[in-house]
PDB file of C-alpha atoms in Angstrom:
ATOM      1  CA  MET A   1     -99.382 -20.015 -16.921  1.00  0.00           C
ATOM      2  CA  ASP A   2     -95.871 -18.630 -17.273  1.00  0.00           C
ATOM      3  CA  TYR A   3     -94.078 -16.851 -14.378  1.00  0.00           C
ATOM      4  CA  ASN A   4     -90.970 -14.816 -15.158  1.00  0.00           C
ATOM      5  CA  SER A   5     -89.603 -13.725 -11.776  1.00  0.00           C
ATOM      6  CA  GLU A   6     -86.924 -11.494 -13.328  1.00  0.00           C
ATOM      7  CA  LYS A   7     -89.500  -9.505 -15.313  1.00  0.00           C
ATOM      8  CA  ARG A   8     -91.925  -9.684 -12.354  1.00  0.00           C
ATOM      9  CA  GLU A   9     -94.758 -10.876 -14.599  1.00  0.00           C
ATOM     10  CA  ILE A  10     -97.099 -13.814 -14.939  1.00  0.00           C
ATOM     11  CA  LYS A  11     -98.800 -14.597 -18.231  1.00  0.00           C
ATOM     12  CA  LEU A  12    -102.160 -16.132 -17.414  1.00  0.00           C
ATOM     13  CA  ASP A  13    -104.443 -17.513 -20.084  1.00  0.00           C
ATOM     14  CA  LYS A  14    -107.695 -18.579 -18.469  1.00  0.00           C
ATOM     15  CA  GLU A  15    -111.390 -18.130 -18.926  1.00  0.00           C
ATOM     16  CA  LEU A  16    -112.266 -15.163 -16.770  1.00  0.00           C
ATOM     17  CA  SER A  17    -114.851 -15.517 -14.041  1.00  0.00           C
ATOM     18  CA  ARG A  18    -117.456 -12.858 -13.343  1.00  0.00           C
ATOM     19  CA  LEU A  19    -115.258 -11.720 -10.423  1.00  0.00           C
ATOM     20  CA  ASP A  20    -112.166 -11.446 -12.653  1.00  0.00           C
ATOM     21  CA  LYS A  21    -114.102  -9.295 -15.134  1.00  0.00           C
ATOM     22  CA  LEU A  22    -115.386  -7.080 -12.314  1.00  0.00           C
ATOM     23  CA  VAL A  23    -111.855  -6.656 -10.944  1.00  0.00           C
ATOM     24  CA  LEU A  24    -110.551  -5.637 -14.382  1.00  0.00           C
ATOM     25  CA  ARG A  25    -113.430  -3.165 -14.812  1.00  0.00           C
ATOM     26  CA  PHE A  26    -112.785  -1.591 -11.392  1.00  0.00           C
ATOM     27  CA  LEU A  27    -109.029  -1.404 -11.981  1.00  0.00           C
ATOM     28  CA  ASP A  28    -109.534   0.233 -15.386  1.00  0.00           C
ATOM     29  CA  VAL A  29    -110.925   3.211 -13.466  1.00  0.00           C
ATOM     30  CA  ILE A  30    -108.439   3.110 -10.578  1.00  0.00           C
ATOM     31  CA  LYS A  31    -105.269   2.991 -12.685  1.00  0.00           C
ATOM     32  CA  LYS A  32    -106.231   6.193 -14.509  1.00  0.00           C
ATOM     33  CA  HIS A  33    -105.867   8.023 -11.186  1.00  0.00           C
ATOM     34  CA  VAL A  34    -103.430   6.193  -8.927  1.00  0.00           C
ATOM     35  CA  ASP A  35    -100.979   3.318  -8.618  1.00  0.00           C
ATOM     36  CA  TYR A  36    -102.456   0.242  -6.928  1.00  0.00           C
ATOM     37  CA  VAL A  37    -101.570  -3.289  -5.831  1.00  0.00           C
ATOM     38  CA  ILE A  38    -104.014  -6.160  -5.227  1.00  0.00           C
ATOM     39  CA  ILE A  39    -103.277  -7.997  -1.986  1.00  0.00           C
ATOM     40  CA  SER A  40    -104.684 -10.967  -0.057  1.00  0.00           C
ATOM     41  CA  GLY A  41    -107.263 -13.649  -0.913  1.00  0.00           C
ATOM     42  CA  TYR A  42    -108.255 -12.740  -4.449  1.00  0.00           C
ATOM     43  CA  ILE A  43    -104.735 -13.611  -5.612  1.00  0.00           C
ATOM     44  CA  SER A  44    -105.141 -17.312  -4.806  1.00  0.00           C
ATOM     45  CA  ILE A  45    -108.574 -17.248  -6.499  1.00  0.00           C
ATOM     46  CA  LEU A  46    -107.038 -15.631  -9.591  1.00  0.00           C
ATOM     47  CA  PHE A  47    -104.622 -18.575  -9.790  1.00  0.00           C
ATOM     48  CA  GLY A  48    -107.318 -21.218  -9.598  1.00  0.00           C
ATOM     49  CA  ARG A  49    -108.190 -21.713  -5.932  1.00  0.00           C
ATOM     50  CA  SER A  50    -111.849 -22.628  -5.780  1.00  0.00           C
ATOM     51  CA  ARG A  51    -113.421 -20.548  -3.038  1.00  0.00           C
ATOM     52  CA  ALA A  52    -115.734 -17.584  -2.702  1.00  0.00           C
ATOM     53  CA  THR A  53    -114.729 -14.149  -1.487  1.00  0.00           C
ATOM     54  CA  GLU A  54    -116.696 -11.134  -0.362  1.00  0.00           C
ATOM     55  CA  ASP A  55    -113.959  -8.608  -1.010  1.00  0.00           C
ATOM     56  CA  VAL A  56    -110.894  -7.790  -3.054  1.00  0.00           C
ATOM     57  CA  ASP A  57    -108.232  -5.961  -1.040  1.00  0.00           C
ATOM     58  CA  ILE A  58    -106.350  -3.136  -2.746  1.00  0.00           C
ATOM     59  CA  PHE A  59    -103.595  -0.813  -1.591  1.00  0.00           C
ATOM     60  CA  ILE A  60    -103.536   2.510  -3.410  1.00  0.00           C
ATOM     61  CA  LYS A  61    -100.764   5.066  -3.125  1.00  0.00           C
ATOM     62  CA  PRO A  62    -101.803   8.049  -0.997  1.00  0.00           C
ATOM     63  CA  LEU A  63    -103.683  10.772  -2.867  1.00  0.00           C
ATOM     64  CA  THR A  64    -104.588  14.361  -2.077  1.00  0.00           C
ATOM     65  CA  TYR A  65    -108.253  15.020  -1.414  1.00  0.00           C
ATOM     66  CA  ASP A  66    -108.703  16.613  -4.862  1.00  0.00           C
ATOM     67  CA  GLU A  67    -107.090  13.607  -6.564  1.00  0.00           C
ATOM     68  CA  PHE A  68    -109.329  11.259  -4.599  1.00  0.00           C
ATOM     69  CA  ALA A  69    -112.434  13.325  -5.425  1.00  0.00           C
ATOM     70  CA  GLY A  70    -111.639  12.883  -9.139  1.00  0.00           C
ATOM     71  CA  LEU A  71    -111.190   9.135  -8.670  1.00  0.00           C
ATOM     72  CA  TYR A  72    -114.441   8.856  -6.712  1.00  0.00           C
ATOM     73  CA  LYS A  73    -116.370  10.801  -9.352  1.00  0.00           C
ATOM     74  CA  ASN A  74    -115.002   8.489 -12.048  1.00  0.00           C
ATOM     75  CA  LEU A  75    -115.899   5.371 -10.036  1.00  0.00           C
ATOM     76  CA  LYS A  76    -119.473   6.634  -9.691  1.00  0.00           C
ATOM     77  CA  MET A  77    -119.631   7.368 -13.437  1.00  0.00           C
ATOM     78  CA  HIS A  78    -118.644   3.740 -14.077  1.00  0.00           C
ATOM     79  CA  GLY A  79    -121.362   2.263 -11.854  1.00  0.00           C
ATOM     80  CA  PHE A  80    -119.595   1.847  -8.496  1.00  0.00           C
ATOM     81  CA  TRP A  81    -120.690   3.197  -5.116  1.00  0.00           C
ATOM     82  CA  CYS A  82    -119.064   3.440  -1.688  1.00  0.00           C
ATOM     83  CA  LEU A  83    -120.544   1.330   1.094  1.00  0.00           C
ATOM     84  CA  ASN A  84    -118.986   3.474   3.861  1.00  0.00           C
ATOM     85  CA  ALA A  85    -120.390   6.881   2.902  1.00  0.00           C
ATOM     86  CA  GLU A  86    -121.533   8.987  -0.041  1.00  0.00           C
ATOM     87  CA  ASN A  87    -119.683  12.197   0.750  1.00  0.00           C
ATOM     88  CA  PRO A  88    -116.181  12.174  -0.793  1.00  0.00           C
ATOM     89  CA  GLU A  89    -114.723  14.018   2.227  1.00  0.00           C
ATOM     90  CA  GLU A  90    -116.005  11.311   4.586  1.00  0.00           C
ATOM     91  CA  ILE A  91    -114.640   8.551   2.352  1.00  0.00           C
ATOM     92  CA  TYR A  92    -111.277  10.313   2.097  1.00  0.00           C
ATOM     93  CA  ASN A  93    -111.115  10.509   5.904  1.00  0.00           C
ATOM     94  CA  TYR A  94    -111.389   6.722   6.069  1.00  0.00           C
ATOM     95  CA  LEU A  95    -108.396   6.449   3.767  1.00  0.00           C
ATOM     96  CA  LYS A  96    -106.372   9.126   5.612  1.00  0.00           C
ATOM     97  CA  ASN A  97    -106.959   7.221   8.858  1.00  0.00           C
ATOM     98  CA  TYR A  98    -105.711   4.004   7.214  1.00  0.00           C
ATOM     99  CA  GLU A  99    -109.174   2.488   7.246  1.00  0.00           C
ATOM    100  CA  ALA A 100    -110.724   0.739   4.278  1.00  0.00           C
ATOM    101  CA  ALA A 101    -113.176   2.427   1.935  1.00  0.00           C
ATOM    102  CA  ARG A 102    -115.387  -0.256   0.377  1.00  0.00           C
ATOM    103  CA  PHE A 103    -116.723   0.011  -3.166  1.00  0.00           C
ATOM    104  CA  ALA A 104    -119.129  -2.256  -5.027  1.00  0.00           C
ATOM    105  CA  GLU A 105    -121.272  -2.228  -8.135  1.00  0.00           C
ATOM    106  CA  GLU A 106    -124.331  -0.013  -7.722  1.00  0.00           C
ATOM    107  CA  GLY A 107    -127.119  -1.892  -5.982  1.00  0.00           C
ATOM    108  CA  MET A 108    -124.735  -4.566  -4.665  1.00  0.00           C
ATOM    109  CA  SER A 109    -122.699  -4.905  -1.495  1.00  0.00           C
ATOM    110  CA  ILE A 110    -120.662  -8.003  -2.358  1.00  0.00           C
ATOM    111  CA  PRO A 111    -118.270  -8.591  -3.816  1.00  0.00           C
ATOM    112  CA  ASN A 112    -116.677  -5.306  -2.853  1.00  0.00           C
ATOM    113  CA  PHE A 113    -113.297  -3.663  -3.200  1.00  0.00           C
ATOM    114  CA  GLU A 114    -111.616  -2.844   0.100  1.00  0.00           C
ATOM    115  CA  MET A 115    -109.379   0.079  -0.817  1.00  0.00           C
ATOM    116  CA  LYS A 116    -106.841   1.515   1.615  1.00  0.00           C
ATOM    117  CA  PHE A 117    -103.621   3.479   1.871  1.00  0.00           C
ATOM    118  CA  PRO A 118    -100.591   1.444   2.980  1.00  0.00           C
ATOM    119  CA  LYS A 119     -99.899   2.179   6.651  1.00  0.00           C
ATOM    120  CA  ARG A 120     -96.611   0.534   7.600  1.00  0.00           C
ATOM    121  CA  GLU A 121     -93.309   0.359   5.752  1.00  0.00           C
ATOM    122  CA  ILE A 122     -93.939  -3.336   5.036  1.00  0.00           C
ATOM    123  CA  ASP A 123     -97.201  -2.313   3.312  1.00  0.00           C
ATOM    124  CA  LYS A 124     -95.540   0.474   1.309  1.00  0.00           C
ATOM    125  CA  GLU A 125     -92.946  -1.980   0.012  1.00  0.00           C
ATOM    126  CA  THR A 126     -95.651  -3.671  -2.082  1.00  0.00           C
ATOM    127  CA  PHE A 127     -95.246  -0.747  -4.506  1.00  0.00           C
ATOM    128  CA  THR A 128     -91.470  -0.998  -4.914  1.00  0.00           C
ATOM    129  CA  ASP A 129     -89.806  -3.950  -6.610  1.00  0.00           C
ATOM    130  CA  ASP A 130     -92.241  -6.313  -4.969  1.00  0.00           C
ATOM    131  CA  SER A 131     -95.260  -6.197  -7.278  1.00  0.00           C
ATOM    132  CA  ILE A 132     -96.024  -8.561 -10.166  1.00  0.00           C
ATOM    133  CA  ASN A 133     -98.024  -7.841 -13.319  1.00  0.00           C
ATOM    134  CA  VAL A 134    -100.467 -10.620 -14.189  1.00  0.00           C
ATOM    135  CA  ILE A 135    -101.018 -10.334 -17.930  1.00  0.00           C
ATOM    136  CA  MET A 136    -104.231 -11.793 -19.332  1.00  0.00           C
ATOM    137  CA  PRO A 137    -105.743 -11.422 -22.806  1.00  0.00           C
ATOM    138  CA  GLU A 138    -108.416  -9.075 -21.382  1.00  0.00           C
ATOM    139  CA  GLY A 139    -106.113  -6.898 -19.258  1.00  0.00           C
ATOM    140  CA  THR A 140    -103.385  -6.691 -16.651  1.00  0.00           C
ATOM    141  CA  ILE A 141    -103.671  -6.835 -12.866  1.00  0.00           C
ATOM    142  CA  LYS A 142    -100.888  -5.743 -10.512  1.00  0.00           C
ATOM    143  CA  ILE A 143    -100.523  -7.984  -7.448  1.00  0.00           C
ATOM    144  CA  SER A 144     -98.126  -8.098  -4.519  1.00  0.00           C
ATOM    145  CA  SER A 145     -95.382 -10.705  -4.699  1.00  0.00           C
ATOM    146  CA  LEU A 146     -96.124 -14.384  -4.242  1.00  0.00           C
ATOM    147  CA  GLU A 147     -93.660 -14.466  -1.341  1.00  0.00           C
ATOM    148  CA  ARG A 148     -95.447 -11.598   0.401  1.00  0.00           C
ATOM    149  CA  GLN A 149     -98.771 -13.391  -0.071  1.00  0.00           C
ATOM    150  CA  VAL A 150     -97.461 -16.622   1.412  1.00  0.00           C
ATOM    151  CA  ALA A 151     -95.732 -14.860   4.335  1.00  0.00           C
ATOM    152  CA  PHE A 152     -98.771 -12.764   5.307  1.00  0.00           C
ATOM    153  CA  LYS A 153    -101.162 -15.688   4.966  1.00  0.00           C
ATOM    154  CA  LYS A 154     -98.980 -18.107   6.965  1.00  0.00           C
ATOM    155  CA  TYR A 155     -97.460 -15.855   9.623  1.00  0.00           C
ATOM    156  CA  TYR A 156     -99.883 -12.975  10.147  1.00  0.00           C
ATOM    157  CA  LEU A 157    -103.440 -13.920   9.152  1.00  0.00           C
ATOM    158  CA  LYS A 158    -103.155 -17.665   9.969  1.00  0.00           C
ATOM    159  CA  SER A 159    -106.845 -18.623   9.553  1.00  0.00           C
ATOM    160  CA  ASP A 160    -107.632 -21.972   7.933  1.00  0.00           C
ATOM    161  CA  LYS A 161    -108.728 -20.148   4.768  1.00  0.00           C
ATOM    162  CA  ASP A 162    -105.511 -18.116   4.678  1.00  0.00           C
ATOM    163  CA  LEU A 163    -103.303 -21.152   5.269  1.00  0.00           C
ATOM    164  CA  GLU A 164    -105.079 -22.940   2.400  1.00  0.00           C
ATOM    165  CA  ASP A 165    -104.560 -19.860   0.187  1.00  0.00           C
ATOM    166  CA  ALA A 166    -100.822 -19.937   0.998  1.00  0.00           C
ATOM    167  CA  ARG A 167    -100.577 -23.663   0.268  1.00  0.00           C
ATOM    168  CA  HIS A 168    -102.373 -23.161  -3.045  1.00  0.00           C
ATOM    169  CA  ILE A 169     -99.934 -20.436  -4.141  1.00  0.00           C
ATOM    170  CA  GLU A 170     -96.972 -22.581  -3.064  1.00  0.00           C
ATOM    171  CA  GLU A 171     -98.326 -25.537  -5.021  1.00  0.00           C
ATOM    172  CA  VAL A 172     -99.134 -23.595  -8.199  1.00  0.00           C
ATOM    173  CA  PHE A 173     -95.726 -21.879  -8.204  1.00  0.00           C
ATOM    174  CA  LYS A 174     -93.675 -24.790  -6.867  1.00  0.00           C
ATOM    175  CA  GLY A 175     -89.963 -24.239  -7.468  1.00  0.00           C
ATOM    176  CA  LYS A 176     -90.480 -20.569  -8.347  1.00  0.00           C
ATOM    177  CA  ILE A 177     -90.971 -19.073  -4.889  1.00  0.00           C
ATOM    178  CA  ASP A 178     -88.076 -17.474  -2.992  1.00  0.00           C
ATOM    179  CA  TYR A 179     -88.278 -18.969   0.513  1.00  0.00           C
ATOM    180  CA  ASP A 180     -85.401 -16.777   1.761  1.00  0.00           C
ATOM    181  CA  LYS A 181     -87.614 -13.777   1.007  1.00  0.00           C
ATOM    182  CA  ILE A 182     -90.544 -15.417   2.816  1.00  0.00           C
ATOM    183  CA  ASN A 183     -88.353 -16.012   5.875  1.00  0.00           C
ATOM    184  CA  LYS A 184     -87.167 -12.374   5.868  1.00  0.00           C
ATOM    185  CA  LEU A 185     -90.786 -11.220   5.692  1.00  0.00           C
ATOM    186  CA  LYS A 186     -91.658 -13.601   8.544  1.00  0.00           C
ATOM    187  CA  VAL A 187     -89.050 -11.907  10.764  1.00  0.00           C
ATOM    188  CA  ILE A 188     -90.503  -8.476   9.950  1.00  0.00           C
ATOM    189  CA  ILE A 189     -94.064  -9.718  10.557  1.00  0.00           C
ATOM    190  CA  ASP A 190     -93.040 -11.306  13.882  1.00  0.00           C
ATOM    191  CA  ASN A 191     -91.462  -8.006  14.994  1.00  0.00           C
ATOM    192  CA  ILE A 192     -94.531  -5.932  14.072  1.00  0.00           C
ATOM    193  CA  TRP A 193     -97.172  -8.358  15.330  1.00  0.00           C
ATOM    194  CA  PRO A 194     -95.495 -10.569  17.990  1.00  0.00           C
TER     195      PRO A 194
END
């Protein structure tokens, strides 16, 4: 694994799991319609943490209803369904209200993709200079920064699982994480969720 923080990219050469392949397949559809960023637990799994997950969290940039309807139609054509509702207007309302719309392979409920619009400024920043491209032989995945992952896991989510995820990322990328950035994010997190 090679992390170039200046280029904001990680070259990852690993044997893909079934989950990794599913994520790439789902993102192949998503990225044709909208910009996205993977956030939360799947990132530590991608980098070798051995644990199960029921969902993969994704921020997508806000879309109009018509743009979303095209995305939804394409997801259905590629074998995905929405767990929340079948009607595209209902699903879009979840997104507009900053609630997650969950998608999975047809006939399955887990693992699922928890897709949502970013709500707060701190969420929107994942799309600016904060995202990282993880380049694998089979495809590329865009994730939020390692620092953002560690900060949210340690200072907002705080469950045992999340703290272990943060420790795993810190261990894998030892010496390559910007702790000043983590501390700045901690201050923002503490002000939003005291």
